[in-house]
Short mmCIF file of C-alpha atoms in Angstrom, two decimals:
data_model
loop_
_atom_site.label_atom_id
_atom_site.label_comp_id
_atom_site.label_asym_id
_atom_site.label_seq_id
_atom_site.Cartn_x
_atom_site.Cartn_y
_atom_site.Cartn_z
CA UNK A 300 -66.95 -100.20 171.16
CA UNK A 301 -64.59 -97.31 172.24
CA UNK A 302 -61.38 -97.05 171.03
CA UNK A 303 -58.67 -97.53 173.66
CA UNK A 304 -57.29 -94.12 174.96
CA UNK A 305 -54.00 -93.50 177.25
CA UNK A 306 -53.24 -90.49 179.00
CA UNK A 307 -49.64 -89.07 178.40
CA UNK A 308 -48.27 -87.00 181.20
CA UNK A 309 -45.44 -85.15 180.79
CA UNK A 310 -42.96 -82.56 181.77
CA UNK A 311 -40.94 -79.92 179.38
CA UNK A 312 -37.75 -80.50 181.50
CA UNK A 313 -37.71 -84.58 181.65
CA UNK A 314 -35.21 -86.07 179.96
CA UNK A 315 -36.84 -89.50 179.93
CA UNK A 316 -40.07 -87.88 178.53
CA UNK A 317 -38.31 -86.57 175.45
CA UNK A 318 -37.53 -90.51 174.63
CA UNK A 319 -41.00 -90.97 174.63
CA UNK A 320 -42.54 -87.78 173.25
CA UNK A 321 -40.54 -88.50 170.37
CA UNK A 322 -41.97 -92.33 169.52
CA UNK A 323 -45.18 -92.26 171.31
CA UNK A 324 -47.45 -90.78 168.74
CA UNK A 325 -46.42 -93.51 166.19
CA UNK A 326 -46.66 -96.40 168.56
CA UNK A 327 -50.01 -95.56 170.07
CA UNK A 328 -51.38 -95.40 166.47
CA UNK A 329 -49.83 -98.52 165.44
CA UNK A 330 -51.77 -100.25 168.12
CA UNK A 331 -54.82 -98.73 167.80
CA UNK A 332 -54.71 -96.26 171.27
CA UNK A 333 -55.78 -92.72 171.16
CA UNK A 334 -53.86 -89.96 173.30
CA UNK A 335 -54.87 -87.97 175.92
CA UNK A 336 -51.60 -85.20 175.88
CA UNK A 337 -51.47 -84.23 179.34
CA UNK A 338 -48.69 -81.71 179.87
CA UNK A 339 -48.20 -80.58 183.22
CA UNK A 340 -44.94 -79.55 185.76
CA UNK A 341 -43.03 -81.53 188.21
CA UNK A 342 -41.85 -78.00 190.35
CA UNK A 343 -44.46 -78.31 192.41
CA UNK A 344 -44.68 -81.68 192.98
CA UNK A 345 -41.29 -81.86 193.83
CA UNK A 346 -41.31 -78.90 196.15
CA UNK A 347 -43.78 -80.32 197.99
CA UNK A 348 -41.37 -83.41 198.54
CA UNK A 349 -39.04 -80.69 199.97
CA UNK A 350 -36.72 -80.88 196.39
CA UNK A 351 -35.77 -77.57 195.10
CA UNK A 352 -34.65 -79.02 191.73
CA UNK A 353 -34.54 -82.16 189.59
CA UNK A 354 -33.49 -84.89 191.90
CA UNK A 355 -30.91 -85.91 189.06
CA UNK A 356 -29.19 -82.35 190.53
CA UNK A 357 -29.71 -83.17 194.37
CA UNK A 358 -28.10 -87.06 193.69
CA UNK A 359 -25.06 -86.70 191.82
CA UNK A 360 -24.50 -90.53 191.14
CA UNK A 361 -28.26 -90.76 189.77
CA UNK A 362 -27.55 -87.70 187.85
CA UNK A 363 -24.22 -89.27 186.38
CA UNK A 364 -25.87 -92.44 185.57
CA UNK A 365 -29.17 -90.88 183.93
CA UNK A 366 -27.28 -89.03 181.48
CA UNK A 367 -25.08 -91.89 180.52
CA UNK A 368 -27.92 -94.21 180.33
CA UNK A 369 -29.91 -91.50 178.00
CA UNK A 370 -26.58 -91.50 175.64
CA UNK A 371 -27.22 -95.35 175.16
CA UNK A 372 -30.60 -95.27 175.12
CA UNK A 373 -30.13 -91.99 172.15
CA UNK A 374 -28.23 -93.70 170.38
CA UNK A 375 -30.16 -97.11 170.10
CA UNK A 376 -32.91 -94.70 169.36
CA UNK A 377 -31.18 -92.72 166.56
CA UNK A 378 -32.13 -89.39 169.00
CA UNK A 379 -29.36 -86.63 169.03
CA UNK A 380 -28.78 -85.48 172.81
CA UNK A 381 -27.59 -82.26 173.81
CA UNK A 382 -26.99 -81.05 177.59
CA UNK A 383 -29.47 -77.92 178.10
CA UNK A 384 -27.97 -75.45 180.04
CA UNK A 385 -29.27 -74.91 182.67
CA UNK A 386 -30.74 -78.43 183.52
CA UNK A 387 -33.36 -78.59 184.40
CA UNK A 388 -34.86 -76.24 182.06
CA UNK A 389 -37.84 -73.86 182.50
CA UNK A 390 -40.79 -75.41 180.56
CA UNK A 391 -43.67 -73.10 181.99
CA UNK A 392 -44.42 -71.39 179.28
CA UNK A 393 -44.07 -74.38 176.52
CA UNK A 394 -46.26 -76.30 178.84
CA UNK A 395 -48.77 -73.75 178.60
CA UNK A 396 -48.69 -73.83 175.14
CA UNK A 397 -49.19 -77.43 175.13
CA UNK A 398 -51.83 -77.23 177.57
CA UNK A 399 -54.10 -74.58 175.47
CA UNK A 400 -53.38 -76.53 172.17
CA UNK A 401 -53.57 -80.13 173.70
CA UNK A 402 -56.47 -80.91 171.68
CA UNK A 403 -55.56 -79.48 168.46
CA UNK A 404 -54.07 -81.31 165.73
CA UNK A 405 -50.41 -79.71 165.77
CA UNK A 406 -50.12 -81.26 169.40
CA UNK A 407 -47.82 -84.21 168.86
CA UNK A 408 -45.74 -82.36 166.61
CA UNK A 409 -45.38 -79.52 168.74
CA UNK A 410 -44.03 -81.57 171.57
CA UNK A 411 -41.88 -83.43 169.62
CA UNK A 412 -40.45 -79.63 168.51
CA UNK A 413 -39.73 -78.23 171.79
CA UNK A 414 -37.98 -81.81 173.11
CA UNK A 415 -35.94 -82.12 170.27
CA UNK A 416 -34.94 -78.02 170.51
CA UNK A 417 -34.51 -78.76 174.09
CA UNK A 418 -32.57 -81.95 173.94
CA UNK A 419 -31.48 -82.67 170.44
CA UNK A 420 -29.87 -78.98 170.09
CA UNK A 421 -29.56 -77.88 173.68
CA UNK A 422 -31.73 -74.91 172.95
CA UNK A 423 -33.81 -72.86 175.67
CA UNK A 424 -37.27 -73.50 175.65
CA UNK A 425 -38.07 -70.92 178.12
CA UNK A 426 -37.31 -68.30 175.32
CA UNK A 427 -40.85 -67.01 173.48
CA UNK A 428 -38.78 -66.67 170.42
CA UNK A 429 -37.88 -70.51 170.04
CA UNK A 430 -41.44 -71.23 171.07
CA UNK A 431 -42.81 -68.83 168.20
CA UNK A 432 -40.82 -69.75 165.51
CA UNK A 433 -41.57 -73.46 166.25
CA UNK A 434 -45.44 -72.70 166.26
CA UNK A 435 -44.61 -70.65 163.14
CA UNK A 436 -42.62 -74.01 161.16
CA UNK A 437 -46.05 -76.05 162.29
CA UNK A 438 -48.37 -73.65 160.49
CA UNK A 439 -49.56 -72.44 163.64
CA UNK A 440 -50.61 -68.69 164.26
CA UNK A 441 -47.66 -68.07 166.86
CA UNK A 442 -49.29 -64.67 168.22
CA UNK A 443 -52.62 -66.28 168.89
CA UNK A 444 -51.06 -69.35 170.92
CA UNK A 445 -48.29 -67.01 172.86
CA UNK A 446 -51.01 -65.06 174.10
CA UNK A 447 -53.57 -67.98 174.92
CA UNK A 448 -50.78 -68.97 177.03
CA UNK A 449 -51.07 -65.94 179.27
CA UNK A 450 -54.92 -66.65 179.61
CA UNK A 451 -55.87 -67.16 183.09
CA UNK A 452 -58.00 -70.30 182.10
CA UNK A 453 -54.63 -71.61 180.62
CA UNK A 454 -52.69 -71.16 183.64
CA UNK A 455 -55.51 -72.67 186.29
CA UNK A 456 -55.96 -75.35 183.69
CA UNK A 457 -52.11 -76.26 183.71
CA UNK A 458 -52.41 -76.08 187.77
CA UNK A 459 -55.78 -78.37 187.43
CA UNK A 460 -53.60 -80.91 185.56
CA UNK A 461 -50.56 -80.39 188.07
CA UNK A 462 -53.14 -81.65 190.96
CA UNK A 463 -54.57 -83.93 189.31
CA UNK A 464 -51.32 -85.44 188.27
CA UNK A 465 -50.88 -85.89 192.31
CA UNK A 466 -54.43 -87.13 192.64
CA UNK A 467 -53.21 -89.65 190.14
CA UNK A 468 -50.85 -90.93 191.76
CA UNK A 469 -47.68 -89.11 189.64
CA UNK A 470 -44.90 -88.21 190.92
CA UNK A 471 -42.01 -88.27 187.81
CA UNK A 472 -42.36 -88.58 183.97
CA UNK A 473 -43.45 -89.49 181.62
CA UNK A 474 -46.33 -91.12 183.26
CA UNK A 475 -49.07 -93.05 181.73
CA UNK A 476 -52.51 -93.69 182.99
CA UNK A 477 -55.19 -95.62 181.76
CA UNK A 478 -59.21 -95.15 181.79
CA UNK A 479 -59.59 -97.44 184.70
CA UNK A 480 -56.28 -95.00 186.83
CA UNK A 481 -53.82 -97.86 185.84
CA UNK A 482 -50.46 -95.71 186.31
CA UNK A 483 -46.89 -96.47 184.61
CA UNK A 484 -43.95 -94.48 185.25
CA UNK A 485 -41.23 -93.92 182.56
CA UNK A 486 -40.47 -94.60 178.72
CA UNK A 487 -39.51 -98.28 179.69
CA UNK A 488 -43.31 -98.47 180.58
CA UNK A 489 -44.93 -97.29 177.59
CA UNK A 490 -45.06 -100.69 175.68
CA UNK A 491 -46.69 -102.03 179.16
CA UNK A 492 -49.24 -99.01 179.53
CA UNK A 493 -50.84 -99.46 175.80
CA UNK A 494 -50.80 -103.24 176.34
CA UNK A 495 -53.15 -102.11 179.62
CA UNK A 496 -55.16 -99.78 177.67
CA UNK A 497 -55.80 -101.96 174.66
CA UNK A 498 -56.93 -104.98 177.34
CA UNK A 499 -59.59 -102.72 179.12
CA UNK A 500 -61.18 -102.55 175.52
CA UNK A 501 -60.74 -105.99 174.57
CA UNK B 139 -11.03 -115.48 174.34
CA UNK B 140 -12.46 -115.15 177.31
CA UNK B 141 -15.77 -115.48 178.61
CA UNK B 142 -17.88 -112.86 179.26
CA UNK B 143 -18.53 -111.60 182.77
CA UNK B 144 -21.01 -109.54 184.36
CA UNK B 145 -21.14 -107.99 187.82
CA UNK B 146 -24.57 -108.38 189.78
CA UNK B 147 -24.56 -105.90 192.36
CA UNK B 148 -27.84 -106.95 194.52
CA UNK B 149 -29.22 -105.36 197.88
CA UNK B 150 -31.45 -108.05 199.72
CA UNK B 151 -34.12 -105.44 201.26
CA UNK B 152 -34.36 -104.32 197.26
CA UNK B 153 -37.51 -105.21 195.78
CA UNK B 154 -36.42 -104.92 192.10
CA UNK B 155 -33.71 -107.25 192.83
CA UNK B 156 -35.96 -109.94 194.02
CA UNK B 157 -36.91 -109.61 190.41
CA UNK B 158 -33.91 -109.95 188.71
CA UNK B 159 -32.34 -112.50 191.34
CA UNK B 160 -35.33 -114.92 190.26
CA UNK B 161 -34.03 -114.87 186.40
CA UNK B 162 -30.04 -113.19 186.01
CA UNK B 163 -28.79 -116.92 186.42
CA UNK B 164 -30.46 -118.71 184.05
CA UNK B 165 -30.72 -115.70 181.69
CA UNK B 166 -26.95 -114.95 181.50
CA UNK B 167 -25.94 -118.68 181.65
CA UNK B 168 -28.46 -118.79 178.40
CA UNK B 169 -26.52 -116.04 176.61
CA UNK B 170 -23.16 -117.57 177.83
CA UNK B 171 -22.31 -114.32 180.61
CA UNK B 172 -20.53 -115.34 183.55
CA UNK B 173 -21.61 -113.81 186.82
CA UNK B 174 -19.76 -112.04 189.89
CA UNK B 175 -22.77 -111.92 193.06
CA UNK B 176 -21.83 -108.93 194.79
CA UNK B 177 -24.37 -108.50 197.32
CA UNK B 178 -23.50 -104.77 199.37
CA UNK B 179 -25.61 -102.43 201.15
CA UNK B 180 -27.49 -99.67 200.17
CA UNK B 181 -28.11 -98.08 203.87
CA UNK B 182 -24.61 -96.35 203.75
CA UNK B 183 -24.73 -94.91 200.58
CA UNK B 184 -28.65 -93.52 201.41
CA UNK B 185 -27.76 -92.05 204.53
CA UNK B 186 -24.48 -90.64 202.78
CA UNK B 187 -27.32 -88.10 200.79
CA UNK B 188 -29.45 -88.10 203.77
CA UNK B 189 -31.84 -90.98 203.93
CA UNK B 190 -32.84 -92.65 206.65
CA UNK B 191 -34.84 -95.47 205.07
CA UNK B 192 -35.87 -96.63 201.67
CA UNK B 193 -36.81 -93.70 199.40
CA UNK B 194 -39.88 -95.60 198.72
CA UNK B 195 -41.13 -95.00 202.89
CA UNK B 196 -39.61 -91.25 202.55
CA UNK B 197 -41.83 -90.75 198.95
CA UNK B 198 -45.06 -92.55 199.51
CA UNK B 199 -46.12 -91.87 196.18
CA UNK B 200 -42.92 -93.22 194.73
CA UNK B 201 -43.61 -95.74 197.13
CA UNK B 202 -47.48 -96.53 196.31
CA UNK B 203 -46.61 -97.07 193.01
CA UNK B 204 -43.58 -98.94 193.11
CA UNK B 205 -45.69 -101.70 194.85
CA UNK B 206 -48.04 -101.80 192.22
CA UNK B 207 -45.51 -101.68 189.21
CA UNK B 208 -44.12 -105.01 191.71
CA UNK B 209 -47.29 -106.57 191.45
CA UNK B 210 -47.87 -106.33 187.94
CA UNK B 211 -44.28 -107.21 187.39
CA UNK B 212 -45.07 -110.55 189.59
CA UNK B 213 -47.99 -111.84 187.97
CA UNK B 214 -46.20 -111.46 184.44
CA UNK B 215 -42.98 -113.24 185.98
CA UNK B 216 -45.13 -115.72 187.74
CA UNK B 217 -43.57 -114.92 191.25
CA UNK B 218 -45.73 -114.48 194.05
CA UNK B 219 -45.30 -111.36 196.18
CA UNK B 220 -45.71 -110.53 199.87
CA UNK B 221 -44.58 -106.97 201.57
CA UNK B 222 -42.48 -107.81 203.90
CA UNK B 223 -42.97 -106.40 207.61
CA UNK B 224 -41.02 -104.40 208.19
CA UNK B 225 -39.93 -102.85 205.16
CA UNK B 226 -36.98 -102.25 204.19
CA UNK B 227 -35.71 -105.36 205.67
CA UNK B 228 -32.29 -105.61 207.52
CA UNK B 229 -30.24 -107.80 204.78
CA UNK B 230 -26.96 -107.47 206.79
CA UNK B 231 -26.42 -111.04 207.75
CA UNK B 232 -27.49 -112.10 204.32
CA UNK B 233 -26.17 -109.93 202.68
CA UNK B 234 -22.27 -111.32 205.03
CA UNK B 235 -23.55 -114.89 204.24
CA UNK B 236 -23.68 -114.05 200.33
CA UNK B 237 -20.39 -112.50 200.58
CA UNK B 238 -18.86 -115.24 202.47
CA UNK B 239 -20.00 -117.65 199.72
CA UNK B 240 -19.99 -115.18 196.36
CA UNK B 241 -17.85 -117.56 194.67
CA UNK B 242 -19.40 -121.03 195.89
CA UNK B 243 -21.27 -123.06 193.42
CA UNK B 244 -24.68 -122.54 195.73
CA UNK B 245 -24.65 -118.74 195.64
CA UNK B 246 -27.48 -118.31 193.35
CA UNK B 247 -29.63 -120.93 195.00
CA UNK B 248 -29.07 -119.44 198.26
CA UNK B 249 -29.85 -115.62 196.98
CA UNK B 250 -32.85 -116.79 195.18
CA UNK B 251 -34.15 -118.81 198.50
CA UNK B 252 -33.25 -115.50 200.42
CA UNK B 253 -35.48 -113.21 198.43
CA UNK B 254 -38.02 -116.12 198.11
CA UNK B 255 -38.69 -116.34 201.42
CA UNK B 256 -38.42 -112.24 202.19
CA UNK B 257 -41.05 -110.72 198.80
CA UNK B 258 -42.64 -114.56 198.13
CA UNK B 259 -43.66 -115.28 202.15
CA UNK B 260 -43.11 -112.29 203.76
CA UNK B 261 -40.69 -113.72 206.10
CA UNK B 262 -38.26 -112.09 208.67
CA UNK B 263 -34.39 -112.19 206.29
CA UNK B 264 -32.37 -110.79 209.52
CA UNK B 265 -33.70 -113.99 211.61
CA UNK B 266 -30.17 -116.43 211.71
CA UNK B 267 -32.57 -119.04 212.06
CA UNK B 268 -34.40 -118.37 208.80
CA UNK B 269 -31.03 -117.87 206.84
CA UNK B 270 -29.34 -121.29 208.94
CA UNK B 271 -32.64 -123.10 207.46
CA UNK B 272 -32.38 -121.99 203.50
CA UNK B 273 -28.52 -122.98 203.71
CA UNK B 274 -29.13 -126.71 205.23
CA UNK B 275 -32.42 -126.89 202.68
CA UNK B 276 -29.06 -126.72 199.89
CA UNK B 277 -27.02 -128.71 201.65
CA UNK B 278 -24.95 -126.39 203.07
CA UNK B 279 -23.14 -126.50 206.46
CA UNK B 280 -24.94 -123.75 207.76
CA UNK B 281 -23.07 -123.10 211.21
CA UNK B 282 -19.65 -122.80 209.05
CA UNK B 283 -21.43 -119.44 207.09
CA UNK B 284 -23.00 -118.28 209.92
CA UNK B 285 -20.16 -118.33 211.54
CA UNK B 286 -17.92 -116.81 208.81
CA UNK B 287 -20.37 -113.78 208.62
CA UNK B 288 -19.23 -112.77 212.19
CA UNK B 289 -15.52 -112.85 210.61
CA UNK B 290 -13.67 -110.05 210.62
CA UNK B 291 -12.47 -110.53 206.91
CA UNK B 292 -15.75 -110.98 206.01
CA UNK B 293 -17.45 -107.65 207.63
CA UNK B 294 -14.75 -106.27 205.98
CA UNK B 295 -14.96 -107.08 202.85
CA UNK B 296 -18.54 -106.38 202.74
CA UNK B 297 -17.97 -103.09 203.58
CA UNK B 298 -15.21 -102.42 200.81
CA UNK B 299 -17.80 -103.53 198.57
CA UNK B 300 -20.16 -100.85 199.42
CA UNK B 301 -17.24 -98.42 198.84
CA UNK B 302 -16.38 -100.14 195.89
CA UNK B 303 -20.38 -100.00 194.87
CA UNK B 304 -19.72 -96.11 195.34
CA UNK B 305 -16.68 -95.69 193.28
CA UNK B 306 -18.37 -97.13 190.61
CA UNK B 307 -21.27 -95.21 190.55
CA UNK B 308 -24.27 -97.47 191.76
CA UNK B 309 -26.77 -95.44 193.89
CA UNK B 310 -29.22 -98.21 194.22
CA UNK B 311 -29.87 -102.05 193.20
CA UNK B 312 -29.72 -104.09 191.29
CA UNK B 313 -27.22 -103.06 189.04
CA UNK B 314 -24.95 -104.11 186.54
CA UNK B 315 -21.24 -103.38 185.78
CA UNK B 316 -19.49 -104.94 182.66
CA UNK B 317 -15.84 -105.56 182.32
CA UNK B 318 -15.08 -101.66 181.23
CA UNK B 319 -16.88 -100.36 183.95
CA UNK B 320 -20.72 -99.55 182.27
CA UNK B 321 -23.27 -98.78 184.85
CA UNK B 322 -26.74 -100.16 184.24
CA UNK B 323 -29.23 -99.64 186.92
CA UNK B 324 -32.59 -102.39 187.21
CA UNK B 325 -33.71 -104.77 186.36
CA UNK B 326 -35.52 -103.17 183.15
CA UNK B 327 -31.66 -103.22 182.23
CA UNK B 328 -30.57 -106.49 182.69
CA UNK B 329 -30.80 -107.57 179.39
CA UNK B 330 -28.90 -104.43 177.94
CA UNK B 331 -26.01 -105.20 180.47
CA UNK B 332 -25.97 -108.99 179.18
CA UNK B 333 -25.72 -107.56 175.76
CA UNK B 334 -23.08 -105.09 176.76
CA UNK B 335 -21.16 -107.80 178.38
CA UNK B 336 -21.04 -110.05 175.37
CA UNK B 337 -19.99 -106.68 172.59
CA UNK B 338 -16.83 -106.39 175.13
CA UNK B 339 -15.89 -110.21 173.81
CA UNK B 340 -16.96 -110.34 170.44
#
C-alpha cells in the first residue's frame, strides 16, 4: 500500500501560510501523510485577476480583519507576529530556494526559517543575506543553494509550479491538494485535507 | 451577571451563512450565548470597492472552489445543497422581513426556512410568495411582515444596519461581533466568537 501523500502549496508572502508552514510538518507525520512542498507565487495569479497586490492591501476592511484575526489565531498558537514592512513581501528568491531544495531533507525547516524571519521578527526575506545565513544555521552550503536559485531550470520550474497551481484550481494559500486533485484552501483546512488524503489510502 | 450575547450578522444570498444559520441557534443556546439576528446586505458594501456581484462570479476560481468546499461542508453537516439560479440571489425582502422580526421568538425558524428553501431546493428567495409561504408554515401572519417590509422604518433601519455592518468592520457574511466589538468572519469562526462571547462574562 502507498503511504498517503498531500501536496502543500504555498506562498513566501501569505500570512495564513506561515500558520501552517509552521505546524504542518508535525501534523502530517503524526497521521501518517507524506509532503509534497510545493512552493510557488501568487503575483501572477493575482495579476491575472487584474490585482496589483495582496488583496488584503486593495480591501482595507479584509486587510484590518486578517491581521487581527492572525493576532488571535498567534497567540492561541504560541506564534510571535511581526508586521513585515513592506507587506506583502518579495518571496521570489526564497521561493526559489525552496523550489530547488524541495526535495531535500532541510525543506521543512527551511520554510519554517524564512516564515518565522518574515513574520515572527518582521525581517526581509527578499535580502540574500537573511536567506544565506538561514541556509548556513541549517547546515546547508548557502553558496551552492543561492546560486541554484539563479539556475534557469529553477526559475521555469518555479513558473511550472505557478501554472500548475492555476491548472489546479489555486488561487490563495496555503492550498492543499490531494492525489485524486481534491483542493482545500487555507490553514483552517489542513485538518480536513489530511483526513482526505489518509481516506484515498484507506 | 449578565448573559452573554453575540451578534449574527447574516447575508441571505451568502452561502457560508446558510451554513452557520442551520447550527448558530442551537449551538450558542448549548453554550448559554444569547443571539442578536442582524440580517444586512452585502451589495452596498461590494459595490462600495467596486463589485458588481458576488466575488465568487467575478473570481471563478474562487468561485469553483468555494462550491466544492460547500459541498463537502454539506455532506459532513448533513444539509443538502442546491445552487440557486440565479446566483447571488436578491435577499432584500428577506433580508426587510428578518429585520422586521429580529427580535420575535420565530426569527431563527424563519432564517433557517429562508436559506432552506434558497441552498437546500434551489428556490427563488426574492419571490413574496415563497417568503408569505415559510412565514404562515410558522404560524406567522404573513401579510402583517410583508407588509412591514415596505415600511419606511423598516427600509430604514435595514439600511443603518449595513452602515452599521461597515463601521464595524464586516466586509462579508456571516460574521460575528461580541459585546467589545471583536470581528470574526465565517462560519469556520463561529465557535471562536461563542467562546469570545462567554470570556467577556466570566
Amino acid at each position: 500500500m502507498e503511504r498517503p501523500r498531500l501536496g502543500f502549496w504555498f506562498e513566501f508572502a501569505s500570512t495564513y501560510s506561515y500558520l501552517t508552514a509552521m505546524r504542518i510538518e508535525t501534523v502530517a507525520a503524526d497521521r501518517g501523510v507524506d509532503l509534497d512542498w510545493r512552493p510557488f507565487l501568487l503575483g501572477p495569479i493575482f495579476a491575472r485577476q487584474g490585482w496589483s497586490t495582496s488583496p488584503f492591501n486593495l480591501y482595507p476592511a479584509k486587510g484590518r480583519y486578517m491581521w487581527r484575526d492572525m493576532e488571535r489565531l498567534c497567540e492561541t498558537l504560541g506564534l510571535p507576529l511581526v508586521m513585515p514592512d513592506p507587506f506583502p513581501q518579495n518571496g521570489l528568491m526564497a521561493a526559489r530556494i525552496a523550489h530547488a531544495g524541495r526535495k531535500d531533507p532541510w525543506i521543512g525547516a527551511f520554510v519554517r526559517a524564512v516564515y518565522m524571519a518574515e513574520f515572527g521578527e518582521g525581517r526581509d526575506i527578499s535580502d540574500p543575506a537573511l536567506l544565506a545565513g538561514l541556509l548556513t544555521d541549517l547546515g546547508v552550503d548557502a553558496p551552492v543553494l543561492l546560486a541554484a536559485a539563479e539556475k534557469p531550470e529553477v526559475k521555469i520550474g518555479l513558473r511550472a509550479a505557478v501554472s500548475e497551481a492555476e491548472t489546479l484550481g489555486i488561487f490563495g494559500a496555503p492550498s492543499f491538494v490531494t492525489a485524486d486533485g481534491e483542493l482545500f484552501w487555507g490553514n483552517d483546512r489542513l485538518e480536513d485535507a489530511l483526513d482526505w488524503a489518509l481516506r484515498l489510502t484507506d
